[in-house]
Amino acid sequence: MLAGVEHVHRISAPYKLAGRSFRPQGTLVNFPNGIKIGADQVVVMAGPCSVESREQLFTVAEQVSKAGARALRGGAFKPRTSPYSFQGLGLEALKLLREAGDRFGLLVISEVMEISQIAMMLPYVDILQVGARNMQNFNLLRELGKIKKPIMLKRGIAATLEELLLSAEYIMSGGNYDVILCERGIRTFETYTRNTLDISAIPIIHKLSHLPMASDPSHGTGLRDKVPPMARASLAAGADVLLIEVHPDPDKALSDGAQSLYPDQFAQLMDELRMIAPAVGRKL
Ligand code: PEP
Ligand code: MN
């Protein structure tokens, strides 16, 4: 009834910006080096759980880049269950990540745990990861809505997919539309795995949302030998990104060693993923 209004579209989903109808064609997250997330190419992000030393990081960065990863992961600030566990190297780790990323041509992703770390991280990382424990830290999400860098938002251990999408909405409603969602396993009654990787979350999110969807089979299973099969299954189910922990010497890792792949295991997995991708219309 108003002059100048041609069409009114009712969005009944509670997540207005994250919902599929906002951008039926899907979202592409673009990086200056030409990498796009959400396109045909599946982007593999790999590296250690935590940055532990220059030698550790540069060794594994070279190995994962040779195997075909496009991004280097590594925690500088670690959300550990125990306050006595290794908490991360902080700023020193961020500097090492940037240097290693530039040396081996890899994007850099690292976890932000609190608002005060955002400004410190911006010069060093290409993607800020919000961990499972912070998925509903709404103050943090709002601040991440004000910046111009892509965010990877991981599903909380007891979060529904609607809650995940509403958390994405917190970021997007601030103006940052470059959000990548990530399934990283949820807590169930099962004890043979650390978490239960909900692979069905991948097609469900693709139906409900235009945002790219990642899978993290490392935290999703917690067991090294279960990571390759779940990575293959995630790719087959339509994941746009795979986030995989790799350590040059997993038995000596300061965090998540039991779920970290050996570098040659990662290279073999990449060969397998390269065979699966074309079967589901993707590239690696
Ligand atoms: C991580 O990526 O190392 C991490 C701590 O992930 P999550 O928040 O999924 O536990
Ligand atoms: Mn980890």
mmCIF file of C-alpha atoms and ligand atoms in Angstrom:
data_model
loop_
_atom_site.group_PDB
_atom_site.id
_atom_site.type_symbol
_atom_site.label_atom_id
_atom_site.label_comp_id
_atom_site.label_asym_id
_atom_site.label_seq_id
_atom_site.Cartn_x
_atom_site.Cartn_y
_atom_site.Cartn_z
ATOM 1 C CA MET A 1 0.000 0.000 0.000
ATOM 2 C CA LEU A 2 3.007 2.296 0.339
ATOM 3 C CA ALA A 3 4.190 4.256 -2.679
ATOM 4 C CA GLY A 4 7.444 2.822 -4.012
ATOM 5 C CA VAL A 5 6.912 -0.671 -2.561
ATOM 6 C CA GLU A 6 6.703 -3.247 -5.314
ATOM 7 C CA HIS A 7 7.052 -6.471 -3.355
ATOM 8 C CA VAL A 8 6.966 -7.546 0.260
ATOM 9 C CA HIS A 9 8.603 -10.833 1.127
ATOM 10 C CA ARG A 10 7.789 -12.421 4.456
ATOM 11 C CA ILE A 11 10.680 -14.357 6.027
ATOM 12 C CA SER A 12 9.112 -16.633 8.573
ATOM 13 C CA ALA A 13 12.356 -18.251 9.800
ATOM 14 C CA PRO A 14 13.697 -16.623 12.981
ATOM 15 C CA TYR A 15 17.107 -16.230 11.301
ATOM 16 C CA LYS A 16 16.345 -13.590 8.691
ATOM 17 C CA LEU A 17 19.805 -12.944 7.271
ATOM 18 C CA ALA A 18 21.247 -16.438 7.689
ATOM 19 C CA GLY A 19 18.228 -18.117 6.105
ATOM 20 C CA ARG A 20 18.389 -19.503 2.581
ATOM 21 C CA SER A 21 15.676 -17.186 1.261
ATOM 22 C CA PHE A 22 17.864 -14.137 1.964
ATOM 23 C CA ARG A 23 20.354 -15.291 -0.696
ATOM 24 C CA PRO A 24 18.981 -18.284 -2.592
ATOM 25 C CA GLN A 25 22.086 -18.404 -4.797
ATOM 26 C CA GLY A 26 24.357 -19.073 -1.766
ATOM 27 C CA THR A 27 27.181 -17.095 -0.202
ATOM 28 C CA LEU A 28 30.726 -17.021 -1.479
ATOM 29 C CA VAL A 29 33.370 -15.952 1.002
ATOM 30 C CA ASN A 30 36.174 -14.390 -1.054
ATOM 31 C CA PHE A 31 39.789 -13.920 -0.071
ATOM 32 C CA PRO A 32 42.355 -11.560 -1.632
ATOM 33 C CA ASN A 33 44.426 -14.525 -2.904
ATOM 34 C CA GLY A 34 41.517 -15.721 -5.050
ATOM 35 C CA ILE A 35 40.307 -18.548 -2.789
ATOM 36 C CA LYS A 36 36.533 -18.729 -2.528
ATOM 37 C CA ILE A 37 34.641 -20.648 0.119
ATOM 38 C CA GLY A 38 31.211 -21.881 -0.876
ATOM 39 C CA ALA A 39 32.089 -22.530 -4.543
ATOM 40 C CA ASP A 40 32.877 -25.789 -6.355
ATOM 41 C CA GLN A 41 36.226 -26.049 -4.709
ATOM 42 C CA VAL A 42 36.314 -27.677 -1.294
ATOM 43 C CA VAL A 43 38.805 -25.844 0.908
ATOM 44 C CA VAL A 44 40.886 -27.912 3.318
ATOM 45 C CA MET A 45 42.227 -26.129 6.401
ATOM 46 C CA ALA A 46 44.837 -28.068 8.336
ATOM 47 C CA GLY A 47 47.417 -27.656 11.040
ATOM 48 C CA PRO A 48 47.998 -28.275 14.700
ATOM 49 C CA CYS A 49 45.448 -27.818 17.433
ATOM 50 C CA SER A 50 47.801 -25.331 19.127
ATOM 51 C CA VAL A 51 50.792 -23.408 17.896
ATOM 52 C CA GLU A 52 53.575 -24.770 20.100
ATOM 53 C CA SER A 53 56.828 -23.516 18.583
ATOM 54 C CA ARG A 54 58.259 -22.063 15.381
ATOM 55 C CA GLU A 55 59.732 -25.412 14.416
ATOM 56 C CA GLN A 56 56.497 -27.315 14.982
ATOM 57 C CA LEU A 57 54.409 -24.811 13.039
ATOM 58 C CA PHE A 58 56.731 -24.340 10.064
ATOM 59 C CA THR A 59 57.264 -28.088 9.717
ATOM 60 C CA VAL A 60 53.565 -28.851 9.613
ATOM 61 C CA ALA A 61 52.701 -25.806 7.485
ATOM 62 C CA GLU A 62 55.073 -27.012 4.781
ATOM 63 C CA GLN A 63 53.680 -30.543 4.995
ATOM 64 C CA VAL A 64 50.015 -29.557 4.750
ATOM 65 C CA SER A 65 50.622 -27.055 1.973
ATOM 66 C CA LYS A 66 52.489 -29.691 -0.064
ATOM 67 C CA ALA A 67 49.559 -32.049 0.423
ATOM 68 C CA GLY A 68 47.120 -29.436 -0.906
ATOM 69 C CA ALA A 69 45.667 -27.602 2.102
ATOM 70 C CA ARG A 70 44.702 -23.962 1.426
ATOM 71 C CA ALA A 71 44.632 -22.672 4.973
ATOM 72 C CA LEU A 72 46.734 -23.165 8.077
ATOM 73 C CA ARG A 73 44.930 -23.657 11.356
ATOM 74 C CA GLY A 74 46.482 -23.261 14.780
ATOM 75 C CA GLY A 75 45.293 -22.053 18.153
ATOM 76 C CA ALA A 76 47.003 -19.079 19.757
ATOM 77 C CA PHE A 77 44.405 -18.791 22.511
ATOM 78 C CA LYS A 78 43.175 -22.187 23.675
ATOM 79 C CA PRO A 79 39.902 -22.924 25.463
ATOM 80 C CA ARG A 80 41.079 -25.808 27.656
ATOM 81 C CA THR A 81 38.829 -27.811 29.933
ATOM 82 C CA SER A 82 41.442 -27.614 32.691
ATOM 83 C CA PRO A 83 43.085 -24.322 33.718
ATOM 84 C CA TYR A 84 46.316 -26.281 34.237
ATOM 85 C CA SER A 85 46.538 -27.385 30.586
ATOM 86 C CA PHE A 86 48.570 -25.486 27.961
ATOM 87 C CA GLN A 87 46.716 -22.241 27.235
ATOM 88 C CA GLY A 88 48.429 -21.168 23.999
ATOM 89 C CA LEU A 89 51.287 -18.836 23.065
ATOM 90 C CA GLY A 90 49.063 -15.829 22.345
ATOM 91 C CA LEU A 91 50.511 -12.995 20.259
ATOM 92 C CA GLU A 92 53.717 -14.929 19.561
ATOM 93 C CA ALA A 93 51.610 -17.683 17.981
ATOM 94 C CA LEU A 94 49.704 -15.183 15.834
ATOM 95 C CA LYS A 95 52.968 -13.812 14.448
ATOM 96 C CA LEU A 96 54.239 -17.316 13.682
ATOM 97 C CA LEU A 97 50.967 -18.220 11.962
ATOM 98 C CA ARG A 98 51.164 -15.177 9.683
ATOM 99 C CA GLU A 99 54.771 -15.813 8.826
ATOM 100 C CA ALA A 100 54.188 -19.499 8.086
ATOM 101 C CA GLY A 101 50.997 -18.739 6.145
ATOM 102 C CA ASP A 102 52.838 -16.235 3.947
ATOM 103 C CA ARG A 103 55.832 -18.518 3.461
ATOM 104 C CA PHE A 104 53.737 -21.466 2.265
ATOM 105 C CA GLY A 105 50.887 -19.584 0.561
ATOM 106 C CA LEU A 106 48.214 -20.515 3.098
ATOM 107 C CA LEU A 107 45.350 -18.525 4.565
ATOM 108 C CA VAL A 108 45.457 -18.383 8.358
ATOM 109 C CA ILE A 109 42.618 -19.314 10.735
ATOM 110 C CA SER A 110 42.797 -19.055 14.524
ATOM 111 C CA GLU A 111 40.364 -18.951 17.402
ATOM 112 C CA VAL A 112 39.237 -15.761 19.110
ATOM 113 C CA MET A 113 38.062 -16.348 22.669
ATOM 114 C CA GLU A 114 37.163 -12.877 23.820
ATOM 115 C CA ILE A 115 36.452 -9.347 22.624
ATOM 116 C CA SER A 116 39.796 -7.962 23.780
ATOM 117 C CA GLN A 117 41.634 -10.342 21.403
ATOM 118 C CA ILE A 118 39.872 -9.201 18.215
ATOM 119 C CA ALA A 119 41.990 -6.119 17.499
ATOM 120 C CA MET A 120 45.192 -8.030 18.295
ATOM 121 C CA MET A 121 44.291 -10.797 15.861
ATOM 122 C CA LEU A 122 43.153 -8.736 12.868
ATOM 123 C CA PRO A 123 46.631 -7.984 11.468
ATOM 124 C CA TYR A 124 47.622 -11.664 11.544
ATOM 125 C CA VAL A 125 44.671 -13.869 10.594
ATOM 126 C CA ASP A 126 42.416 -14.234 7.551
ATOM 127 C CA ILE A 127 39.577 -16.011 9.370
ATOM 128 C CA LEU A 128 38.569 -15.731 13.016
ATOM 129 C CA GLN A 129 37.255 -18.952 14.499
ATOM 130 C CA VAL A 130 34.619 -18.886 17.219
ATOM 131 C CA GLY A 131 34.952 -22.108 19.190
ATOM 132 C CA ALA A 132 32.175 -24.426 20.280
ATOM 133 C CA ARG A 133 32.363 -23.071 23.806
ATOM 134 C CA ASN A 134 31.725 -19.529 22.604
ATOM 135 C CA MET A 135 28.952 -20.186 20.102
ATOM 136 C CA GLN A 136 26.512 -18.387 22.359
ATOM 137 C CA ASN A 137 28.846 -15.712 23.676
ATOM 138 C CA PHE A 138 26.526 -13.086 22.255
ATOM 139 C CA ASN A 139 28.677 -10.107 23.210
ATOM 140 C CA LEU A 140 31.608 -11.610 21.296
ATOM 141 C CA LEU A 141 29.384 -12.413 18.301
ATOM 142 C CA ARG A 142 28.072 -8.835 18.172
ATOM 143 C CA GLU A 143 31.620 -7.438 18.113
ATOM 144 C CA LEU A 144 32.553 -9.845 15.304
ATOM 145 C CA GLY A 145 29.617 -8.426 13.361
ATOM 146 C CA LYS A 146 31.387 -5.084 13.238
ATOM 147 C CA ILE A 147 34.597 -6.279 11.577
ATOM 148 C CA LYS A 148 35.364 -7.022 7.956
ATOM 149 C CA LYS A 149 36.980 -10.454 8.225
ATOM 150 C CA PRO A 150 35.344 -13.842 7.704
ATOM 151 C CA ILE A 151 34.238 -15.732 10.798
ATOM 152 C CA MET A 152 34.076 -19.497 11.226
ATOM 153 C CA LEU A 153 31.360 -20.220 13.766
ATOM 154 C CA LYS A 154 31.528 -23.675 15.331
ATOM 155 C CA ARG A 155 28.481 -25.474 16.649
ATOM 156 C CA GLY A 156 28.265 -25.686 20.445
ATOM 157 C CA ILE A 157 28.463 -29.148 21.987
ATOM 158 C CA ALA A 158 24.766 -29.077 22.915
ATOM 159 C CA ALA A 159 23.475 -26.608 20.343
ATOM 160 C CA THR A 160 20.662 -27.226 17.895
ATOM 161 C CA LEU A 161 21.105 -26.149 14.300
ATOM 162 C CA GLU A 162 18.521 -23.421 14.844
ATOM 163 C CA GLU A 163 20.640 -22.068 17.698
ATOM 164 C CA LEU A 164 23.713 -22.201 15.437
ATOM 165 C CA LEU A 165 21.880 -20.191 12.773
ATOM 166 C CA LEU A 166 20.661 -17.669 15.332
ATOM 167 C CA SER A 167 24.245 -17.219 16.525
ATOM 168 C CA ALA A 168 25.259 -16.557 12.916
ATOM 169 C CA GLU A 169 22.444 -14.016 12.841
ATOM 170 C CA TYR A 170 24.106 -12.114 15.710
ATOM 171 C CA ILE A 171 27.212 -11.668 13.554
ATOM 172 C CA MET A 172 25.343 -10.897 10.349
ATOM 173 C CA SER A 173 22.961 -8.409 11.919
ATOM 174 C CA GLY A 174 26.021 -6.271 12.717
ATOM 175 C CA GLY A 175 26.914 -6.151 9.013
ATOM 176 C CA ASN A 176 29.464 -8.955 8.624
ATOM 177 C CA TYR A 177 27.926 -11.449 6.193
ATOM 178 C CA ASP A 178 31.069 -13.549 5.737
ATOM 179 C CA VAL A 179 30.180 -16.350 8.106
ATOM 180 C CA ILE A 180 31.162 -20.009 7.651
ATOM 181 C CA LEU A 181 29.347 -22.496 9.878
ATOM 182 C CA CYS A 182 31.092 -25.588 11.236
ATOM 183 C CA GLU A 183 29.875 -28.942 12.495
ATOM 184 C CA ARG A 184 32.451 -30.187 15.042
ATOM 185 C CA GLY A 185 30.547 -32.892 16.868
ATOM 186 C CA ILE A 186 27.976 -32.723 19.608
ATOM 187 C CA ARG A 187 27.774 -34.410 22.986
ATOM 188 C CA THR A 188 25.673 -37.563 23.069
ATOM 189 C CA PHE A 189 25.485 -40.677 25.255
ATOM 190 C CA GLU A 190 28.082 -42.412 23.073
ATOM 191 C CA THR A 191 31.467 -42.931 24.734
ATOM 192 C CA TYR A 192 33.504 -44.626 21.980
ATOM 193 C CA THR A 193 34.053 -41.229 20.384
ATOM 194 C CA ARG A 194 34.908 -37.878 22.002
ATOM 195 C CA ASN A 195 31.897 -36.285 20.269
ATOM 196 C CA THR A 196 29.329 -37.460 17.758
ATOM 197 C CA LEU A 197 29.957 -35.847 14.367
ATOM 198 C CA ASP A 198 26.531 -34.952 13.007
ATOM 199 C CA ILE A 199 27.073 -35.316 9.284
ATOM 200 C CA SER A 200 23.390 -34.731 8.648
ATOM 201 C CA ALA A 201 23.976 -31.153 9.812
ATOM 202 C CA ILE A 202 25.725 -30.498 6.479
ATOM 203 C CA PRO A 203 22.755 -31.039 4.128
ATOM 204 C CA ILE A 204 20.360 -29.588 6.700
ATOM 205 C CA ILE A 205 22.313 -26.329 6.921
ATOM 206 C CA HIS A 206 22.626 -26.187 3.147
ATOM 207 C CA LYS A 207 18.860 -26.399 2.903
ATOM 208 C CA LEU A 208 18.132 -23.869 5.649
ATOM 209 C CA SER A 209 20.932 -21.392 4.970
ATOM 210 C CA HIS A 210 22.995 -19.842 2.190
ATOM 211 C CA LEU A 211 26.129 -19.862 4.358
ATOM 212 C CA PRO A 212 29.038 -22.210 3.575
ATOM 213 C CA MET A 213 29.292 -25.232 5.845
ATOM 214 C CA ALA A 214 32.467 -26.753 7.249
ATOM 215 C CA SER A 215 33.082 -30.088 8.935
ATOM 216 C CA ASP A 216 35.698 -30.730 11.616
ATOM 217 C CA PRO A 217 36.154 -34.506 11.854
ATOM 218 C CA SER A 218 39.059 -34.083 14.291
ATOM 219 C CA HIS A 219 37.036 -32.668 17.183
ATOM 220 C CA GLY A 220 34.023 -34.486 15.775
ATOM 221 C CA THR A 221 35.484 -37.883 16.651
ATOM 222 C CA GLY A 222 38.515 -37.217 18.860
ATOM 223 C CA LEU A 223 40.210 -40.316 17.440
ATOM 224 C CA ARG A 224 42.926 -40.184 14.787
ATOM 225 C CA ASP A 225 41.868 -43.337 12.943
ATOM 226 C CA LYS A 226 38.273 -42.094 12.691
ATOM 227 C CA VAL A 227 39.235 -38.758 11.127
ATOM 228 C CA PRO A 228 39.881 -39.903 7.532
ATOM 229 C CA PRO A 229 36.592 -41.824 7.119
ATOM 230 C CA MET A 230 34.582 -38.956 8.583
ATOM 231 C CA ALA A 231 36.433 -36.420 6.428
ATOM 232 C CA ARG A 232 35.590 -38.489 3.340
ATOM 233 C CA ALA A 233 31.966 -38.759 4.438
ATOM 234 C CA SER A 234 31.769 -35.018 5.112
ATOM 235 C CA LEU A 235 33.042 -34.216 1.634
ATOM 236 C CA ALA A 236 30.540 -36.643 0.130
ATOM 237 C CA ALA A 237 27.745 -35.018 2.177
ATOM 238 C CA GLY A 238 28.523 -31.604 0.724
ATOM 239 C CA ALA A 239 30.909 -29.883 3.135
ATOM 240 C CA ASP A 240 32.458 -26.710 1.690
ATOM 241 C CA VAL A 241 35.393 -26.772 4.102
ATOM 242 C CA LEU A 242 37.220 -29.491 6.025
ATOM 243 C CA LEU A 243 39.069 -28.442 9.179
ATOM 244 C CA ILE A 244 41.626 -31.070 10.151
ATOM 245 C CA GLU A 245 44.216 -31.253 12.919
ATOM 246 C CA VAL A 246 47.670 -32.380 11.775
ATOM 247 C CA HIS A 247 50.781 -32.453 13.956
ATOM 248 C CA PRO A 248 54.358 -33.307 12.941
ATOM 249 C CA ASP A 249 54.697 -35.446 16.073
ATOM 250 C CA PRO A 250 51.195 -36.038 17.489
ATOM 251 C CA ASP A 251 52.383 -38.113 20.423
ATOM 252 C CA LYS A 252 54.179 -35.033 21.768
ATOM 253 C CA ALA A 253 51.372 -32.558 21.033
ATOM 254 C CA LEU A 254 50.467 -30.136 23.830
ATOM 255 C CA SER A 255 46.773 -30.432 22.926
ATOM 256 C CA ASP A 256 44.548 -32.864 21.026
ATOM 257 C CA GLY A 257 47.365 -35.223 20.034
ATOM 258 C CA ALA A 258 45.061 -38.266 20.027
ATOM 259 C CA GLN A 259 42.973 -36.809 17.212
ATOM 260 C CA SER A 260 45.798 -35.211 15.208
ATOM 261 C CA LEU A 261 46.817 -36.904 11.972
ATOM 262 C CA TYR A 262 50.400 -37.759 11.130
ATOM 263 C CA PRO A 263 51.507 -35.700 8.129
ATOM 264 C CA ASP A 264 51.714 -38.723 5.808
ATOM 265 C CA GLN A 265 48.232 -39.794 6.895
ATOM 266 C CA PHE A 266 46.983 -36.335 5.965
ATOM 267 C CA ALA A 267 48.642 -36.538 2.539
ATOM 268 C CA GLN A 268 46.994 -39.893 1.924
ATOM 269 C CA LEU A 269 43.622 -38.506 2.996
ATOM 270 C CA MET A 270 44.042 -35.628 0.537
ATOM 271 C CA ASP A 271 44.660 -38.149 -2.270
ATOM 272 C CA GLU A 272 41.443 -39.931 -1.333
ATOM 273 C CA LEU A 273 39.484 -36.670 -1.144
ATOM 274 C CA ARG A 274 40.759 -35.767 -4.616
ATOM 275 C CA MET A 275 39.123 -38.932 -5.920
ATOM 276 C CA ILE A 276 35.833 -38.399 -4.086
ATOM 277 C CA ALA A 277 35.368 -34.722 -4.971
ATOM 278 C CA PRO A 278 34.560 -35.154 -8.688
ATOM 279 C CA ALA A 279 32.056 -37.903 -7.869
ATOM 280 C CA VAL A 280 29.965 -35.306 -6.000
ATOM 281 C CA GLY A 281 30.534 -32.430 -8.417
ATOM 282 C CA ARG A 282 33.324 -30.748 -6.459
ATOM 283 C CA LYS A 283 37.018 -29.985 -6.845
ATOM 284 C CA LEU A 284 39.736 -30.007 -4.244
HETATM 285 C C1 PEP B 1 39.949 -26.202 18.006
HETATM 286 O O1 PEP B 1 39.634 -26.001 16.823
HETATM 287 O O2 PEP B 1 41.095 -26.558 18.366
HETATM 288 C C2 PEP B 1 38.876 -26.135 19.037
HETATM 289 C C3 PEP B 1 39.165 -25.887 20.312
HETATM 290 O O3 PEP B 1 37.658 -26.401 18.534
HETATM 291 P P1 PEP B 1 36.222 -26.523 19.263
HETATM 292 O O4 PEP B 1 35.852 -25.116 19.655
HETATM 293 O O5 PEP B 1 35.361 -27.083 18.185
HETATM 294 O O6 PEP B 1 36.386 -27.435 20.437
HETATM 295 MN MN MN B 2 41.869 -28.928 19.016
#
